[in-house]
């Protein structure tokens, strides 16, 4: 049943809605996201839901499926942002072709938490918070530094300026996504290819 997830719109809508109701697995700056027990319970619910179409589903499969969904959403979101930045008129504003784009729009803030950046490293593959803190603690100690003490901090380096084309700010992300007819056949070829690729991954 490997293809059911991508082709069953009713199930996919239900799965996305359940995902939205479980911020412990996607809302990075929330308290529940940092709660290991709540995160485990949230994943258990998602696994049980996925088993409706994938009997052998487990937590890792859930993470991979969600990552595919978010990657597709992120690609469409970048196109929307780029069309607004072009400033060539409302007729050129990109209309997402991904049918579940609006259903995943609750993730928009997670993709733009810091101005000029995007959460390209998907949080579903993050190291658990406790492990991450432990790793950071160890990395801050020099080879000859006694346990419990940290090596002297290095001289701060000036922050790099991101001049990539897809750099954007939070204010630019707050523009509403409205169903406006985009230019005829514009980006049609690349969009159809990406949709086909997303369905195959699902």
Short mmCIF file of N, CA and C in Angstrom, two decimals, residues 4-115:
data_model
loop_
_atom_site.label_atom_id
_atom_site.label_comp_id
_atom_site.label_asym_id
_atom_site.label_seq_id
_atom_site.Cartn_x
_atom_site.Cartn_y
_atom_site.Cartn_z
N UNK A 4 -0.77 4.55 -1.34
CA UNK A 4 -2.07 5.03 -0.83
C UNK A 4 -1.97 6.40 -0.19
N UNK A 5 -0.88 6.65 0.49
CA UNK A 5 -0.75 7.90 1.23
C UNK A 5 -0.83 9.11 0.31
N UNK A 6 -0.17 9.03 -0.84
CA UNK A 6 -0.14 10.18 -1.72
C UNK A 6 -1.39 10.34 -2.57
N UNK A 7 -2.11 9.25 -2.83
CA UNK A 7 -3.26 9.30 -3.73
C UNK A 7 -4.60 9.45 -3.02
N UNK A 8 -4.65 9.16 -1.74
CA UNK A 8 -5.89 9.22 -0.97
C UNK A 8 -6.03 10.61 -0.35
N UNK A 9 -6.74 11.49 -1.05
CA UNK A 9 -6.85 12.88 -0.58
C UNK A 9 -7.58 12.99 0.75
N UNK A 10 -8.61 12.19 0.92
CA UNK A 10 -9.38 12.26 2.16
C UNK A 10 -8.51 11.87 3.35
N UNK A 11 -7.75 10.80 3.19
CA UNK A 11 -6.87 10.38 4.28
C UNK A 11 -5.79 11.42 4.53
N UNK A 12 -5.20 11.93 3.45
CA UNK A 12 -4.12 12.90 3.60
C UNK A 12 -4.60 14.16 4.31
N UNK A 13 -5.81 14.61 3.99
CA UNK A 13 -6.37 15.78 4.67
C UNK A 13 -6.54 15.51 6.16
N UNK A 14 -7.02 14.31 6.49
CA UNK A 14 -7.20 13.95 7.90
C UNK A 14 -5.85 13.87 8.61
N UNK A 15 -4.86 13.32 7.92
CA UNK A 15 -3.53 13.17 8.51
C UNK A 15 -2.91 14.54 8.78
N UNK A 16 -3.02 15.45 7.81
CA UNK A 16 -2.49 16.80 7.99
C UNK A 16 -3.20 17.52 9.13
N UNK A 17 -4.51 17.35 9.22
CA UNK A 17 -5.27 17.99 10.29
C UNK A 17 -4.85 17.46 11.66
N UNK A 18 -4.62 16.16 11.76
CA UNK A 18 -4.15 15.58 13.01
C UNK A 18 -2.76 16.12 13.35
N UNK A 19 -1.93 16.21 12.34
CA UNK A 19 -0.58 16.76 12.52
C UNK A 19 -0.66 18.19 13.06
N UNK A 20 -1.57 18.99 12.52
CA UNK A 20 -1.75 20.38 12.96
C UNK A 20 -2.14 20.45 14.44
N UNK A 21 -2.91 19.47 14.90
CA UNK A 21 -3.37 19.46 16.28
C UNK A 21 -2.31 18.97 17.27
N UNK A 22 -1.13 18.61 16.77
CA UNK A 22 -0.08 18.07 17.63
C UNK A 22 1.19 18.92 17.53
N UNK A 23 1.18 20.13 18.11
CA UNK A 23 2.33 21.02 18.01
C UNK A 23 3.60 20.46 18.64
N UNK A 24 3.48 19.40 19.42
CA UNK A 24 4.67 18.81 20.04
C UNK A 24 5.65 18.27 19.01
N UNK A 25 5.19 18.06 17.78
CA UNK A 25 6.10 17.54 16.75
C UNK A 25 6.43 18.56 15.66
N UNK A 26 5.91 19.81 15.78
CA UNK A 26 6.24 20.78 14.73
C UNK A 26 6.44 22.21 15.21
N UNK A 27 5.89 22.60 16.35
CA UNK A 27 6.02 23.99 16.80
C UNK A 27 7.26 24.13 17.66
N UNK A 28 8.37 24.43 17.01
CA UNK A 28 9.69 24.36 17.64
C UNK A 28 9.83 25.20 18.89
N UNK A 29 9.26 26.39 18.92
CA UNK A 29 9.47 27.29 20.06
C UNK A 29 8.43 27.14 21.16
N UNK A 30 7.61 26.12 21.08
CA UNK A 30 6.59 25.91 22.12
C UNK A 30 7.13 25.04 23.24
N UNK A 31 6.49 25.11 24.40
CA UNK A 31 6.89 24.29 25.54
C UNK A 31 6.62 22.81 25.27
N UNK A 32 5.53 22.51 24.58
CA UNK A 32 5.19 21.11 24.34
C UNK A 32 6.20 20.44 23.42
N UNK A 33 6.81 21.21 22.54
CA UNK A 33 7.81 20.65 21.63
C UNK A 33 9.03 20.16 22.42
N UNK A 34 9.30 20.82 23.53
CA UNK A 34 10.45 20.45 24.35
C UNK A 34 10.13 19.32 25.32
N UNK A 35 8.86 18.95 25.40
CA UNK A 35 8.44 17.90 26.33
C UNK A 35 8.53 16.54 25.63
N UNK A 36 9.49 15.73 26.06
CA UNK A 36 9.73 14.45 25.40
C UNK A 36 8.51 13.53 25.47
N UNK A 37 7.84 13.50 26.60
CA UNK A 37 6.68 12.61 26.76
C UNK A 37 5.54 13.01 25.82
N UNK A 38 5.27 14.31 25.75
CA UNK A 38 4.20 14.78 24.87
C UNK A 38 4.55 14.53 23.40
N UNK A 39 5.82 14.67 23.08
CA UNK A 39 6.24 14.41 21.70
C UNK A 39 6.06 12.94 21.35
N UNK A 40 6.42 12.06 22.27
CA UNK A 40 6.25 10.62 22.03
C UNK A 40 4.77 10.26 21.85
N UNK A 41 3.91 10.85 22.69
CA UNK A 41 2.48 10.58 22.58
C UNK A 41 1.93 11.09 21.24
N UNK A 42 2.43 12.24 20.81
CA UNK A 42 1.98 12.80 19.54
C UNK A 42 2.36 11.88 18.38
N UNK A 43 3.58 11.38 18.41
CA UNK A 43 4.01 10.47 17.35
C UNK A 43 3.21 9.18 17.36
N UNK A 44 2.85 8.70 18.55
CA UNK A 44 2.05 7.48 18.63
C UNK A 44 0.70 7.68 17.92
N UNK A 45 0.11 8.86 18.10
CA UNK A 45 -1.17 9.14 17.45
C UNK A 45 -1.01 9.18 15.93
N UNK A 46 0.08 9.77 15.47
CA UNK A 46 0.32 9.86 14.04
C UNK A 46 0.60 8.48 13.44
N UNK A 47 1.32 7.65 14.19
CA UNK A 47 1.60 6.29 13.72
C UNK A 47 0.30 5.50 13.58
N UNK A 48 -0.57 5.61 14.58
CA UNK A 48 -1.84 4.90 14.53
C UNK A 48 -2.68 5.36 13.35
N UNK A 49 -2.63 6.65 13.07
CA UNK A 49 -3.38 7.18 11.92
C UNK A 49 -2.82 6.63 10.62
N UNK A 50 -1.51 6.63 10.49
CA UNK A 50 -0.88 6.17 9.26
C UNK A 50 -1.13 4.68 9.02
N UNK A 51 -1.31 3.93 10.09
CA UNK A 51 -1.55 2.49 9.96
C UNK A 51 -2.87 2.19 9.24
N UNK A 52 -3.73 3.19 9.13
CA UNK A 52 -4.99 3.00 8.40
C UNK A 52 -4.73 2.68 6.93
N UNK A 53 -3.61 3.18 6.40
CA UNK A 53 -3.26 2.91 5.00
C UNK A 53 -1.92 2.20 4.86
N UNK A 54 -1.12 2.23 5.92
CA UNK A 54 0.18 1.57 5.93
C UNK A 54 0.26 0.70 7.18
N UNK A 55 -0.17 -0.56 7.12
CA UNK A 55 -0.24 -1.42 8.31
C UNK A 55 1.08 -1.56 9.05
N UNK A 56 2.20 -1.43 8.35
CA UNK A 56 3.51 -1.58 8.99
C UNK A 56 4.12 -0.24 9.40
N UNK A 57 3.32 0.78 9.47
CA UNK A 57 3.82 2.12 9.80
C UNK A 57 4.48 2.16 11.16
N UNK A 58 5.54 2.96 11.27
CA UNK A 58 6.21 3.20 12.54
C UNK A 58 6.59 4.68 12.60
N UNK A 59 7.25 5.06 13.67
CA UNK A 59 7.59 6.47 13.87
C UNK A 59 8.48 7.01 12.75
N UNK A 60 9.45 6.21 12.33
CA UNK A 60 10.36 6.66 11.28
C UNK A 60 9.61 6.90 9.97
N UNK A 61 8.64 6.06 9.67
CA UNK A 61 7.86 6.24 8.45
C UNK A 61 7.03 7.52 8.53
N UNK A 62 6.48 7.80 9.70
CA UNK A 62 5.72 9.04 9.89
C UNK A 62 6.61 10.24 9.64
N UNK A 63 7.82 10.21 10.17
CA UNK A 63 8.74 11.34 10.01
C UNK A 63 9.08 11.55 8.53
N UNK A 64 9.30 10.47 7.82
CA UNK A 64 9.64 10.58 6.40
C UNK A 64 8.47 11.11 5.59
N UNK A 65 7.27 10.63 5.89
CA UNK A 65 6.09 11.10 5.16
C UNK A 65 5.88 12.60 5.38
N UNK A 66 6.01 13.03 6.62
CA UNK A 66 5.81 14.44 6.94
C UNK A 66 6.90 15.29 6.28
N UNK A 67 8.11 14.76 6.24
CA UNK A 67 9.20 15.50 5.61
C UNK A 67 8.93 15.71 4.12
N UNK A 68 8.35 14.71 3.46
CA UNK A 68 7.99 14.84 2.05
C UNK A 68 6.94 15.94 1.87
N UNK A 69 5.94 15.94 2.75
CA UNK A 69 4.89 16.96 2.68
C UNK A 69 5.47 18.35 2.88
N UNK A 70 6.34 18.49 3.87
CA UNK A 70 6.90 19.81 4.16
C UNK A 70 7.83 20.29 3.05
N UNK A 71 8.56 19.36 2.44
CA UNK A 71 9.44 19.75 1.34
C UNK A 71 8.62 20.29 0.17
N UNK A 72 7.51 19.64 -0.13
CA UNK A 72 6.64 20.10 -1.22
C UNK A 72 6.04 21.46 -0.87
N UNK A 73 5.61 21.63 0.38
CA UNK A 73 5.04 22.90 0.83
C UNK A 73 6.09 24.01 0.74
N UNK A 74 7.31 23.70 1.15
CA UNK A 74 8.38 24.69 1.15
C UNK A 74 8.69 25.17 -0.26
N UNK A 75 8.71 24.25 -1.22
CA UNK A 75 8.98 24.64 -2.60
C UNK A 75 7.94 25.63 -3.11
N UNK A 76 6.66 25.33 -2.83
CA UNK A 76 5.59 26.21 -3.28
C UNK A 76 5.66 27.56 -2.57
N UNK A 77 5.99 27.54 -1.29
CA UNK A 77 6.07 28.77 -0.52
C UNK A 77 7.15 29.69 -1.08
N UNK A 78 8.27 29.13 -1.47
CA UNK A 78 9.35 29.94 -2.05
C UNK A 78 8.90 30.61 -3.34
N UNK A 79 8.10 29.90 -4.13
CA UNK A 79 7.61 30.48 -5.37
C UNK A 79 6.65 31.63 -5.11
N UNK A 80 5.82 31.48 -4.08
CA UNK A 80 4.89 32.56 -3.71
C UNK A 80 5.69 33.79 -3.29
N UNK A 81 6.70 33.58 -2.46
CA UNK A 81 7.53 34.70 -1.98
C UNK A 81 8.23 35.39 -3.13
N UNK A 82 8.81 34.59 -4.03
CA UNK A 82 9.54 35.15 -5.16
C UNK A 82 8.63 35.98 -6.06
N UNK A 83 7.38 35.53 -6.24
CA UNK A 83 6.47 36.27 -7.11
C UNK A 83 6.07 37.61 -6.49
N UNK A 84 5.97 37.66 -5.16
CA UNK A 84 5.66 38.93 -4.50
C UNK A 84 6.86 39.87 -4.58
N UNK A 85 8.06 39.32 -4.48
CA UNK A 85 9.26 40.15 -4.50
C UNK A 85 9.55 40.71 -5.89
N UNK A 86 9.04 40.04 -6.92
CA UNK A 86 9.32 40.49 -8.29
C UNK A 86 8.73 41.87 -8.55
N UNK A 87 7.58 42.16 -7.91
CA UNK A 87 6.98 43.48 -8.03
C UNK A 87 6.52 43.84 -9.43
N UNK A 88 6.16 42.84 -10.23
CA UNK A 88 5.75 43.12 -11.61
C UNK A 88 4.25 43.22 -11.78
N UNK A 89 3.51 43.14 -10.67
CA UNK A 89 2.05 43.26 -10.76
C UNK A 89 1.35 42.05 -10.21
N UNK A 90 0.08 42.24 -9.83
CA UNK A 90 -0.66 41.16 -9.19
C UNK A 90 -0.90 39.98 -10.12
N UNK A 91 -0.89 40.24 -11.43
CA UNK A 91 -1.16 39.13 -12.35
C UNK A 91 -0.03 38.11 -12.36
N UNK A 92 1.14 38.48 -11.83
CA UNK A 92 2.28 37.56 -11.83
C UNK A 92 2.44 36.83 -10.50
N UNK A 93 1.56 37.11 -9.53
CA UNK A 93 1.66 36.44 -8.23
C UNK A 93 1.38 34.95 -8.40
N UNK A 94 2.28 34.16 -7.89
CA UNK A 94 2.19 32.71 -8.08
C UNK A 94 1.06 32.10 -7.25
N UNK A 95 0.25 31.31 -7.88
CA UNK A 95 -0.83 30.60 -7.19
C UNK A 95 -0.38 29.16 -6.98
N UNK A 96 -0.21 28.73 -5.73
CA UNK A 96 0.26 27.36 -5.47
C UNK A 96 -0.63 26.32 -6.13
N UNK A 97 -0.01 25.37 -6.79
CA UNK A 97 -0.77 24.31 -7.45
C UNK A 97 -0.92 23.09 -6.54
N UNK A 98 -0.19 23.07 -5.44
CA UNK A 98 -0.27 21.96 -4.49
C UNK A 98 -1.61 22.02 -3.79
N UNK A 99 -2.43 21.00 -3.95
CA UNK A 99 -3.80 21.09 -3.45
C UNK A 99 -3.87 21.18 -1.94
N UNK A 100 -2.88 20.67 -1.23
CA UNK A 100 -2.92 20.74 0.23
C UNK A 100 -2.04 21.86 0.78
N UNK A 101 -1.67 22.83 -0.08
CA UNK A 101 -0.82 23.94 0.37
C UNK A 101 -1.46 24.71 1.52
N UNK A 102 -2.73 25.08 1.36
CA UNK A 102 -3.41 25.86 2.41
C UNK A 102 -3.57 25.04 3.69
N UNK A 103 -3.73 23.74 3.55
CA UNK A 103 -3.89 22.90 4.73
C UNK A 103 -2.60 22.83 5.55
N UNK A 104 -1.46 23.02 4.87
CA UNK A 104 -0.17 23.01 5.57
C UNK A 104 0.31 24.41 5.93
N UNK A 105 -0.51 25.42 5.66
CA UNK A 105 -0.06 26.79 5.87
C UNK A 105 0.14 27.13 7.34
N UNK A 106 -0.30 26.26 8.25
CA UNK A 106 -0.02 26.49 9.67
C UNK A 106 1.48 26.37 9.95
N UNK A 107 2.23 25.81 9.01
CA UNK A 107 3.68 25.65 9.17
C UNK A 107 4.46 26.87 8.71
N UNK A 108 3.79 27.88 8.18
CA UNK A 108 4.49 29.01 7.58
C UNK A 108 5.45 29.68 8.56
N UNK A 109 5.01 29.91 9.79
CA UNK A 109 5.89 30.54 10.77
C UNK A 109 7.10 29.68 11.07
N UNK A 110 6.94 28.36 11.01
CA UNK A 110 8.05 27.46 11.28
C UNK A 110 9.10 27.51 10.18
N UNK A 111 8.68 27.88 8.98
CA UNK A 111 9.60 27.99 7.87
C UNK A 111 10.29 29.34 7.83
N UNK A 112 9.82 30.30 8.64
CA UNK A 112 10.37 31.66 8.62
C UNK A 112 10.54 32.18 10.03
N UNK A 113 11.14 31.40 10.90
CA UNK A 113 11.28 31.81 12.29
C UNK A 113 12.28 32.95 12.45
N UNK A 114 13.30 32.97 11.60
CA UNK A 114 14.32 34.01 11.68
C UNK A 114 14.36 34.73 10.35
N UNK A 115 14.31 36.09 10.36
CA UNK A 115 14.34 36.82 9.10
C UNK A 115 15.52 36.42 8.24
#
